[in-house]
Amino acid sequence: MSHLSILFLLLVALSFTPALSELCNPLDKQALLQIKRELGNPTNLSSWNPKTDCCNNNWVGVSCDTVTPTYRVDNLDLSEIYLTKPYPIPPSIGNLPYLKFLFITNSPNIVGTIPTTITKLTKLRELYIRYTSVSGQIPHFLSQMKTLQFLEFSNCKLSGNLPTWLPSLPDLYGVAFDNNRISGAIPDSFGFVSKRFGYMTLSGNRLSGKIPSSLGKLDLKTVDLSRNKLEGDASVLFGSEKRTEMIYLAHNLFAFDFGKVRVPKVLDSLDVGHNRLYGTLPKGLTSLKNLYRFDVSYNKLCGEIPRGGKLQEIDESFYANNKCLCGSPLPSCKRF
């Protein structure tokens, strides 16, 4: 056989074995293509071509772990997928065992409940489901996923109560369940989460009742409980030695002596407007040098606004509609 004939046969053989040069694990590729089918083969995922390598950075939303010798899909971003009709979250997502980060966002035609197959993702660290029509309760089976570090289910249609099982996730550092239909009280168990826990946003729900005293144990960097029906004393969220940078409690029914609050030294955003807070403004506010957002309007606060820090630079509308606040930037206090 001539050299030309041998070369020709080699070229033909290679043309029929493209998988030999692929980095993408064949099982991962099979799972991704099944996910695509379960979503009705949306045009956004046209780059998911079975004839190409899913780990070559050309498959939209797919990233692979390139550190280890075995390239496996570790990041899946299903954002802004245009669906012609409603589809549930694809159950085949559970067939990507090396997945660490999962995003399902900005797709209003994603419906139904969170599938149990997600529990097969034993390496998953962060799960984001936002701006979808996903409904039902936050499922208890997520408590099995001990690698979870961050959970975001925001701007969906979730209902039921907050999960009491959060302390069972040993590495959890934050949750965001904003703008859903979640009701009931904040569980006492929220105060017993991981020591790493520093981010909790639950705004825009139907939460009610009092804040459990156990939350005072938390050293949160960010807390947002705004736009609910919570009541009573929220002063446990404050503390001069805490690392809290943002506290949003607006549009609730909180009622406590605001003047007794110990303000975190690193606080840069505070919104307690539209509540029933009474007393004076805490003097600790004058020590805040970087106050980017501040609102105490529509409460029952009284007395002179302390001088110092950024307090005199705040627009007077953010002090408005209180019982008897006075002093710059509001009109001077009357002297008798």
mmCIF file of C-alpha atoms in Angstrom:
data_model
loop_
_atom_site.group_PDB
_atom_site.id
_atom_site.type_symbol
_atom_site.label_atom_id
_atom_site.label_comp_id
_atom_site.label_asym_id
_atom_site.label_seq_id
_atom_site.Cartn_x
_atom_site.Cartn_y
_atom_site.Cartn_z
ATOM 1 C CA MET A 1 0.000 0.000 0.000
ATOM 2 C CA SER A 2 1.370 3.420 -0.937
ATOM 3 C CA HIS A 3 2.071 6.206 1.552
ATOM 4 C CA LEU A 4 -0.708 8.273 -0.007
ATOM 5 C CA SER A 5 -3.221 5.466 0.554
ATOM 6 C CA ILE A 6 -2.187 5.107 4.201
ATOM 7 C CA LEU A 7 -2.467 8.867 4.739
ATOM 8 C CA PHE A 8 -5.906 8.877 3.151
ATOM 9 C CA LEU A 9 -7.127 6.050 5.406
ATOM 10 C CA LEU A 10 -5.812 7.877 8.513
ATOM 11 C CA LEU A 11 -7.663 11.046 7.572
ATOM 12 C CA VAL A 12 -10.882 9.112 7.015
ATOM 13 C CA ALA A 13 -10.531 7.338 10.377
ATOM 14 C CA LEU A 14 -9.930 10.593 12.233
ATOM 15 C CA SER A 15 -12.945 12.208 10.611
ATOM 16 C CA PHE A 16 -15.176 9.555 12.171
ATOM 17 C CA THR A 17 -13.691 9.839 15.691
ATOM 18 C CA PRO A 18 -13.989 13.492 16.723
ATOM 19 C CA ALA A 19 -14.719 12.487 20.330
ATOM 20 C CA LEU A 20 -11.079 11.383 20.758
ATOM 21 C CA SER A 21 -9.942 15.031 20.679
ATOM 22 C CA GLU A 22 -12.734 16.354 22.885
ATOM 23 C CA LEU A 23 -12.166 17.612 26.405
ATOM 24 C CA CYS A 24 -15.861 17.319 27.311
ATOM 25 C CA ASN A 25 -16.781 14.201 29.197
ATOM 26 C CA PRO A 26 -19.267 12.202 27.063
ATOM 27 C CA LEU A 27 -21.629 11.716 30.020
ATOM 28 C CA ASP A 28 -21.698 15.474 30.651
ATOM 29 C CA LYS A 29 -22.371 16.156 26.992
ATOM 30 C CA GLN A 30 -25.196 13.618 27.010
ATOM 31 C CA ALA A 31 -26.731 15.299 30.075
ATOM 32 C CA LEU A 32 -26.455 18.785 28.537
ATOM 33 C CA LEU A 33 -28.101 17.705 25.301
ATOM 34 C CA GLN A 34 -30.906 16.089 27.312
ATOM 35 C CA ILE A 35 -31.350 19.354 29.264
ATOM 36 C CA LYS A 36 -31.620 21.168 25.954
ATOM 37 C CA ARG A 37 -34.316 18.743 24.778
ATOM 38 C CA GLU A 38 -36.217 19.071 28.070
ATOM 39 C CA LEU A 39 -36.331 22.823 27.480
ATOM 40 C CA GLY A 40 -37.763 22.387 23.981
ATOM 41 C CA ASN A 41 -34.465 23.033 22.151
ATOM 42 C CA PRO A 42 -34.475 26.823 22.675
ATOM 43 C CA THR A 43 -32.658 28.985 20.127
ATOM 44 C CA ASN A 44 -30.467 30.415 22.904
ATOM 45 C CA LEU A 45 -28.822 27.020 23.193
ATOM 46 C CA SER A 46 -28.136 26.554 19.482
ATOM 47 C CA SER A 47 -24.414 26.557 20.304
ATOM 48 C CA TRP A 48 -24.939 23.267 22.137
ATOM 49 C CA ASN A 49 -24.018 21.283 19.052
ATOM 50 C CA PRO A 50 -23.462 17.529 19.540
ATOM 51 C CA LYS A 51 -20.674 17.676 16.957
ATOM 52 C CA THR A 52 -18.624 20.165 18.979
ATOM 53 C CA ASP A 53 -16.770 20.098 22.289
ATOM 54 C CA CYS A 54 -18.834 21.330 25.247
ATOM 55 C CA CYS A 55 -15.646 22.357 27.071
ATOM 56 C CA ASN A 56 -14.278 24.628 24.355
ATOM 57 C CA ASN A 57 -16.000 27.749 25.752
ATOM 58 C CA ASN A 58 -18.330 27.886 22.752
ATOM 59 C CA TRP A 59 -21.347 26.307 24.445
ATOM 60 C CA VAL A 60 -23.300 29.223 25.916
ATOM 61 C CA GLY A 61 -23.517 29.060 29.712
ATOM 62 C CA VAL A 62 -21.270 26.004 30.050
ATOM 63 C CA SER A 63 -17.919 26.042 31.835
ATOM 64 C CA CYS A 64 -15.655 23.135 32.674
ATOM 65 C CA ASP A 65 -13.110 22.466 35.372
ATOM 66 C CA THR A 66 -9.781 22.745 33.569
ATOM 67 C CA VAL A 67 -7.601 22.170 36.629
ATOM 68 C CA THR A 68 -8.035 18.434 36.919
ATOM 69 C CA PRO A 69 -7.033 16.081 34.073
ATOM 70 C CA THR A 70 -10.666 15.036 33.637
ATOM 71 C CA TYR A 71 -12.551 18.012 32.267
ATOM 72 C CA ARG A 72 -16.027 18.032 33.821
ATOM 73 C CA VAL A 73 -18.826 20.600 33.612
ATOM 74 C CA ASP A 74 -18.718 22.569 36.885
ATOM 75 C CA ASN A 75 -20.711 25.710 36.028
ATOM 76 C CA LEU A 76 -24.068 25.882 34.240
ATOM 77 C CA ASP A 77 -25.735 29.225 33.555
ATOM 78 C CA LEU A 78 -29.239 28.925 32.125
ATOM 79 C CA SER A 79 -29.965 32.663 32.080
ATOM 80 C CA GLU A 80 -32.424 34.455 29.802
ATOM 81 C CA ILE A 81 -33.421 31.280 28.008
ATOM 82 C CA TYR A 82 -36.198 32.129 25.559
ATOM 83 C CA LEU A 83 -38.881 29.460 25.900
ATOM 84 C CA THR A 84 -41.885 29.347 23.587
ATOM 85 C CA LYS A 85 -44.043 27.794 26.326
ATOM 86 C CA PRO A 86 -43.748 26.870 30.018
ATOM 87 C CA TYR A 87 -41.198 24.222 30.952
ATOM 88 C CA PRO A 88 -40.121 22.891 34.367
ATOM 89 C CA ILE A 89 -36.523 22.917 35.539
ATOM 90 C CA PRO A 90 -34.947 20.052 33.562
ATOM 91 C CA PRO A 91 -34.598 16.963 35.799
ATOM 92 C CA SER A 92 -31.468 15.999 33.826
ATOM 93 C CA ILE A 93 -29.562 18.772 35.597
ATOM 94 C CA GLY A 94 -28.989 16.126 38.266
ATOM 95 C CA ASN A 95 -26.833 14.217 35.775
ATOM 96 C CA LEU A 96 -23.964 16.717 35.994
ATOM 97 C CA PRO A 97 -22.257 15.298 39.107
ATOM 98 C CA TYR A 98 -19.344 17.767 39.129
ATOM 99 C CA LEU A 99 -21.512 20.887 38.996
ATOM 100 C CA LYS A 100 -20.509 23.535 41.562
ATOM 101 C CA PHE A 101 -22.500 26.554 40.378
ATOM 102 C CA LEU A 102 -26.006 26.535 38.899
ATOM 103 C CA PHE A 103 -27.875 29.596 37.613
ATOM 104 C CA ILE A 104 -31.475 29.471 36.384
ATOM 105 C CA THR A 105 -32.429 33.113 35.967
ATOM 106 C CA ASN A 106 -34.449 35.615 33.967
ATOM 107 C CA SER A 107 -36.681 32.987 32.361
ATOM 108 C CA PRO A 108 -40.342 33.590 33.281
ATOM 109 C CA ASN A 109 -41.462 30.471 31.410
ATOM 110 C CA ILE A 110 -39.550 28.224 33.798
ATOM 111 C CA VAL A 111 -42.356 26.844 35.976
ATOM 112 C CA GLY A 112 -43.143 24.116 38.470
ATOM 113 C CA THR A 113 -41.264 23.085 41.586
ATOM 114 C CA ILE A 114 -37.583 22.519 42.252
ATOM 115 C CA PRO A 115 -36.830 18.925 41.142
ATOM 116 C CA THR A 116 -35.522 16.341 43.599
ATOM 117 C CA THR A 117 -32.826 15.344 41.092
ATOM 118 C CA ILE A 118 -30.883 18.430 42.201
ATOM 119 C CA THR A 119 -29.865 16.436 45.286
ATOM 120 C CA LYS A 120 -27.674 14.328 42.987
ATOM 121 C CA LEU A 121 -25.383 17.354 42.641
ATOM 122 C CA THR A 122 -23.196 16.396 45.577
ATOM 123 C CA LYS A 123 -20.564 19.058 44.804
ATOM 124 C CA LEU A 124 -22.940 22.002 44.320
ATOM 125 C CA ARG A 125 -21.865 25.129 46.198
ATOM 126 C CA GLU A 126 -24.156 27.867 44.918
ATOM 127 C CA LEU A 127 -27.697 27.647 43.580
ATOM 128 C CA TYR A 128 -29.432 30.643 42.002
ATOM 129 C CA ILE A 129 -33.045 30.539 40.820
ATOM 130 C CA ARG A 130 -34.350 34.054 40.219
ATOM 131 C CA TYR A 131 -36.832 35.865 37.995
ATOM 132 C CA THR A 132 -38.652 32.674 37.066
ATOM 133 C CA SER A 133 -42.148 31.309 37.719
ATOM 134 C CA VAL A 134 -40.881 28.484 39.920
ATOM 135 C CA SER A 135 -43.452 27.803 42.655
ATOM 136 C CA GLY A 136 -44.109 25.599 45.666
ATOM 137 C CA GLN A 137 -42.216 25.551 48.938
ATOM 138 C CA ILE A 138 -38.479 25.726 49.424
ATOM 139 C CA PRO A 139 -37.983 21.947 49.515
ATOM 140 C CA HIS A 140 -36.723 20.124 52.584
ATOM 141 C CA PHE A 141 -34.625 17.781 50.455
ATOM 142 C CA LEU A 142 -32.124 20.613 49.915
ATOM 143 C CA SER A 143 -31.021 19.977 53.506
ATOM 144 C CA GLN A 144 -29.264 16.856 52.182
ATOM 145 C CA MET A 145 -26.881 18.983 50.110
ATOM 146 C CA LYS A 146 -24.147 19.607 52.672
ATOM 147 C CA THR A 147 -21.854 21.378 50.184
ATOM 148 C CA LEU A 148 -24.276 24.278 49.634
ATOM 149 C CA GLN A 149 -22.809 27.651 50.541
ATOM 150 C CA PHE A 150 -25.266 30.121 49.018
ATOM 151 C CA LEU A 151 -28.948 29.837 48.122
ATOM 152 C CA GLU A 152 -30.845 32.426 46.124
ATOM 153 C CA PHE A 153 -34.504 31.956 45.218
ATOM 154 C CA SER A 154 -35.620 35.506 44.468
ATOM 155 C CA ASN A 155 -38.347 37.036 42.318
ATOM 156 C CA CYS A 156 -40.162 33.747 41.836
ATOM 157 C CA LYS A 157 -43.513 32.416 43.071
ATOM 158 C CA LEU A 158 -42.388 30.389 46.052
ATOM 159 C CA SER A 159 -44.800 30.058 48.961
ATOM 160 C CA GLY A 160 -45.062 28.291 52.304
ATOM 161 C CA ASN A 161 -42.797 28.974 55.264
ATOM 162 C CA LEU A 162 -39.095 29.648 55.585
ATOM 163 C CA PRO A 163 -36.988 26.477 55.894
ATOM 164 C CA THR A 164 -36.118 25.523 59.470
ATOM 165 C CA TRP A 165 -33.310 23.254 58.309
ATOM 166 C CA LEU A 166 -30.736 25.941 57.370
ATOM 167 C CA PRO A 167 -28.425 25.031 60.295
ATOM 168 C CA SER A 168 -27.984 21.589 58.729
ATOM 169 C CA LEU A 169 -25.866 23.178 55.966
ATOM 170 C CA PRO A 170 -22.438 23.471 57.622
ATOM 171 C CA ASP A 171 -20.830 25.868 55.114
ATOM 172 C CA LEU A 172 -23.784 28.145 54.370
ATOM 173 C CA TYR A 173 -22.803 31.810 54.190
ATOM 174 C CA GLY A 174 -25.953 33.372 52.782
ATOM 175 C CA VAL A 175 -29.549 33.153 51.575
ATOM 176 C CA ALA A 176 -31.668 35.446 49.414
ATOM 177 C CA PHE A 177 -35.374 34.648 49.212
ATOM 178 C CA ASP A 178 -36.635 38.087 48.150
ATOM 179 C CA ASN A 179 -39.893 38.863 46.366
ATOM 180 C CA ASN A 180 -41.818 35.639 46.699
ATOM 181 C CA ARG A 181 -44.992 34.653 48.571
ATOM 182 C CA ILE A 182 -43.322 33.190 51.631
ATOM 183 C CA SER A 183 -45.363 33.632 54.816
ATOM 184 C CA GLY A 184 -45.213 32.911 58.536
ATOM 185 C CA ALA A 185 -42.552 33.746 61.076
ATOM 186 C CA ILE A 186 -38.779 33.749 60.815
ATOM 187 C CA PRO A 187 -37.749 30.439 62.436
ATOM 188 C CA ASP A 188 -35.728 30.520 65.632
ATOM 189 C CA SER A 189 -33.321 28.099 63.928
ATOM 190 C CA PHE A 190 -32.063 30.931 61.696
ATOM 191 C CA GLY A 191 -30.011 32.098 64.663
ATOM 192 C CA PHE A 192 -28.069 28.834 64.759
ATOM 193 C CA VAL A 193 -26.651 28.723 61.239
ATOM 194 C CA SER A 194 -23.008 28.414 60.250
ATOM 195 C CA LYS A 195 -20.547 30.906 61.780
ATOM 196 C CA ARG A 196 -19.768 31.944 58.220
ATOM 197 C CA PHE A 197 -23.358 33.079 57.701
ATOM 198 C CA GLY A 198 -23.357 36.778 56.886
ATOM 199 C CA TYR A 199 -25.963 37.476 54.210
ATOM 200 C CA MET A 200 -29.729 37.252 54.724
ATOM 201 C CA THR A 201 -32.263 39.000 52.496
ATOM 202 C CA LEU A 202 -35.957 38.120 52.820
ATOM 203 C CA SER A 203 -37.607 41.287 51.504
ATOM 204 C CA GLY A 204 -40.884 41.522 49.644
ATOM 205 C CA ASN A 205 -42.622 38.514 51.164
ATOM 206 C CA ARG A 206 -45.528 37.963 53.583
ATOM 207 C CA LEU A 207 -43.518 37.293 56.706
ATOM 208 C CA SER A 208 -45.169 38.153 60.010
ATOM 209 C CA GLY A 209 -44.653 37.917 63.744
ATOM 210 C CA LYS A 210 -41.683 38.927 65.852
ATOM 211 C CA ILE A 211 -38.015 38.472 65.103
ATOM 212 C CA PRO A 212 -36.607 35.600 67.188
ATOM 213 C CA SER A 213 -34.055 36.673 69.787
ATOM 214 C CA SER A 214 -31.675 34.021 68.405
ATOM 215 C CA LEU A 215 -30.930 36.332 65.452
ATOM 216 C CA GLY A 216 -28.991 38.464 67.891
ATOM 217 C CA LYS A 217 -26.270 35.791 67.777
ATOM 218 C CA LEU A 218 -25.660 36.439 64.096
ATOM 219 C CA ASP A 219 -22.953 38.772 62.850
ATOM 220 C CA LEU A 220 -24.516 39.599 59.515
ATOM 221 C CA LYS A 221 -22.868 41.816 56.920
ATOM 222 C CA THR A 222 -26.165 42.311 55.093
ATOM 223 C CA VAL A 223 -29.732 41.941 56.371
ATOM 224 C CA ASP A 224 -32.842 42.945 54.426
ATOM 225 C CA LEU A 225 -36.254 42.224 55.943
ATOM 226 C CA SER A 226 -38.046 45.120 54.249
ATOM 227 C CA ARG A 227 -41.574 45.013 52.831
ATOM 228 C CA ASN A 228 -43.050 42.348 55.084
ATOM 229 C CA LYS A 229 -45.446 42.389 58.053
ATOM 230 C CA LEU A 230 -42.900 41.825 60.781
ATOM 231 C CA GLU A 231 -43.462 43.458 64.152
ATOM 232 C CA GLY A 232 -41.952 44.084 67.560
ATOM 233 C CA ASP A 233 -38.303 44.604 68.428
ATOM 234 C CA ALA A 234 -35.637 44.381 65.733
ATOM 235 C CA SER A 235 -32.855 45.898 67.848
ATOM 236 C CA VAL A 236 -31.160 42.467 68.117
ATOM 237 C CA LEU A 237 -29.931 42.996 64.561
ATOM 238 C CA PHE A 238 -27.800 45.934 65.699
ATOM 239 C CA GLY A 239 -24.615 45.975 67.764
ATOM 240 C CA SER A 240 -21.594 48.246 67.904
ATOM 241 C CA GLU A 241 -19.145 45.351 67.536
ATOM 242 C CA LYS A 242 -20.936 43.707 64.619
ATOM 243 C CA ARG A 243 -19.609 43.805 61.074
ATOM 244 C CA THR A 244 -23.009 44.761 59.643
ATOM 245 C CA GLU A 245 -22.781 47.082 56.658
ATOM 246 C CA MET A 246 -26.409 47.115 55.506
ATOM 247 C CA ILE A 247 -29.682 46.958 57.473
ATOM 248 C CA TYR A 248 -32.990 47.346 55.628
ATOM 249 C CA LEU A 249 -36.130 47.029 57.754
ATOM 250 C CA ALA A 250 -38.466 49.420 55.903
ATOM 251 C CA HIS A 251 -42.209 48.900 55.453
ATOM 252 C CA ASN A 252 -42.897 46.667 58.430
ATOM 253 C CA LEU A 253 -44.565 47.087 61.834
ATOM 254 C CA PHE A 254 -41.452 47.242 63.990
ATOM 255 C CA ALA A 255 -41.780 49.194 67.240
ATOM 256 C CA PHE A 256 -38.828 49.714 69.593
ATOM 257 C CA ASP A 257 -36.788 52.497 71.168
ATOM 258 C CA PHE A 258 -34.426 53.413 68.371
ATOM 259 C CA GLY A 259 -32.347 55.651 70.612
ATOM 260 C CA LYS A 260 -31.080 52.633 72.577
ATOM 261 C CA VAL A 261 -29.698 50.907 69.499
ATOM 262 C CA ARG A 262 -25.942 50.372 69.313
ATOM 263 C CA VAL A 263 -24.946 51.185 65.758
ATOM 264 C CA PRO A 264 -22.392 48.946 63.979
ATOM 265 C CA LYS A 265 -19.239 50.962 63.289
ATOM 266 C CA VAL A 266 -19.035 49.839 59.645
ATOM 267 C CA LEU A 267 -22.697 50.478 58.790
ATOM 268 C CA ASP A 268 -23.062 52.301 55.468
ATOM 269 C CA SER A 269 -26.719 51.695 54.535
ATOM 270 C CA LEU A 270 -29.691 51.984 56.901
ATOM 271 C CA ASP A 271 -33.374 52.061 55.979
ATOM 272 C CA VAL A 272 -35.928 51.735 58.779
ATOM 273 C CA GLY A 273 -38.571 53.943 57.183
ATOM 274 C CA HIS A 274 -42.305 53.226 57.410
ATOM 275 C CA ASN A 275 -42.336 51.528 60.802
ATOM 276 C CA ARG A 276 -43.337 52.516 64.335
ATOM 277 C CA LEU A 277 -39.943 53.278 65.840
ATOM 278 C CA TYR A 278 -39.935 55.701 68.759
ATOM 279 C CA GLY A 279 -37.381 57.513 70.895
ATOM 280 C CA THR A 280 -34.485 59.537 69.518
ATOM 281 C CA LEU A 281 -31.913 58.881 66.838
ATOM 282 C CA PRO A 282 -28.959 56.919 68.237
ATOM 283 C CA LYS A 283 -25.856 59.070 68.739
ATOM 284 C CA GLY A 284 -23.743 56.318 67.223
ATOM 285 C CA LEU A 285 -24.956 57.421 63.804
ATOM 286 C CA THR A 286 -22.614 60.417 63.993
ATOM 287 C CA SER A 287 -19.564 58.140 63.827
ATOM 288 C CA LEU A 288 -20.534 56.729 60.414
ATOM 289 C CA LYS A 289 -18.299 58.267 57.756
ATOM 290 C CA ASN A 290 -19.657 56.433 54.705
ATOM 291 C CA LEU A 291 -23.429 56.561 54.954
ATOM 292 C CA TYR A 292 -24.613 55.899 51.391
ATOM 293 C CA ARG A 293 -28.269 55.248 52.164
ATOM 294 C CA PHE A 294 -30.243 56.487 55.154
ATOM 295 C CA ASP A 295 -34.006 56.632 55.773
ATOM 296 C CA VAL A 296 -35.871 56.944 59.079
ATOM 297 C CA SER A 297 -39.012 58.558 57.649
ATOM 298 C CA TYR A 298 -42.578 57.663 58.667
ATOM 299 C CA ASN A 299 -41.899 56.609 62.240
ATOM 300 C CA LYS A 300 -42.584 58.111 65.686
ATOM 301 C CA LEU A 301 -39.124 59.458 66.360
ATOM 302 C CA CYS A 302 -38.549 62.606 68.369
ATOM 303 C CA GLY A 303 -35.789 64.914 69.552
ATOM 304 C CA GLU A 304 -32.885 66.712 67.941
ATOM 305 C CA ILE A 305 -30.968 65.082 65.105
ATOM 306 C CA PRO A 306 -27.433 64.470 66.446
ATOM 307 C CA ARG A 307 -24.783 66.647 64.840
ATOM 308 C CA GLY A 308 -21.892 64.955 63.111
ATOM 309 C CA GLY A 309 -20.985 62.449 60.477
ATOM 310 C CA LYS A 310 -23.246 62.530 57.442
ATOM 311 C CA LEU A 311 -26.513 63.238 59.257
ATOM 312 C CA GLN A 312 -26.724 66.907 58.252
ATOM 313 C CA GLU A 313 -26.065 66.015 54.596
ATOM 314 C CA ILE A 314 -29.086 63.686 54.356
ATOM 315 C CA ASP A 315 -32.072 65.097 52.459
ATOM 316 C CA GLU A 316 -34.807 66.154 54.867
ATOM 317 C CA SER A 317 -37.324 63.869 53.121
ATOM 318 C CA PHE A 318 -35.570 60.887 54.711
ATOM 319 C CA TYR A 319 -36.411 62.299 58.155
ATOM 320 C CA ALA A 320 -39.974 63.297 57.229
ATOM 321 C CA ASN A 321 -43.228 62.284 58.923
ATOM 322 C CA ASN A 322 -41.939 61.594 62.397
ATOM 323 C CA LYS A 323 -43.448 62.711 65.673
ATOM 324 C CA CYS A 324 -41.090 65.558 66.534
ATOM 325 C CA LEU A 325 -37.656 65.229 64.953
ATOM 326 C CA CYS A 326 -35.923 68.566 64.631
ATOM 327 C CA GLY A 327 -32.572 70.152 63.922
ATOM 328 C CA SER A 328 -30.516 70.326 60.736
ATOM 329 C CA PRO A 329 -31.439 69.415 58.031
ATOM 330 C CA LEU A 330 -34.972 69.821 59.495
ATOM 331 C CA PRO A 331 -36.167 73.083 61.089
ATOM 332 C CA SER A 332 -34.475 74.091 64.332
ATOM 333 C CA CYS A 333 -35.780 72.673 67.579
ATOM 334 C CA LYS A 334 -37.981 75.001 69.575
ATOM 335 C CA ARG A 335 -36.443 76.210 72.796
ATOM 336 C CA PHE A 336 -38.662 76.924 75.779
#
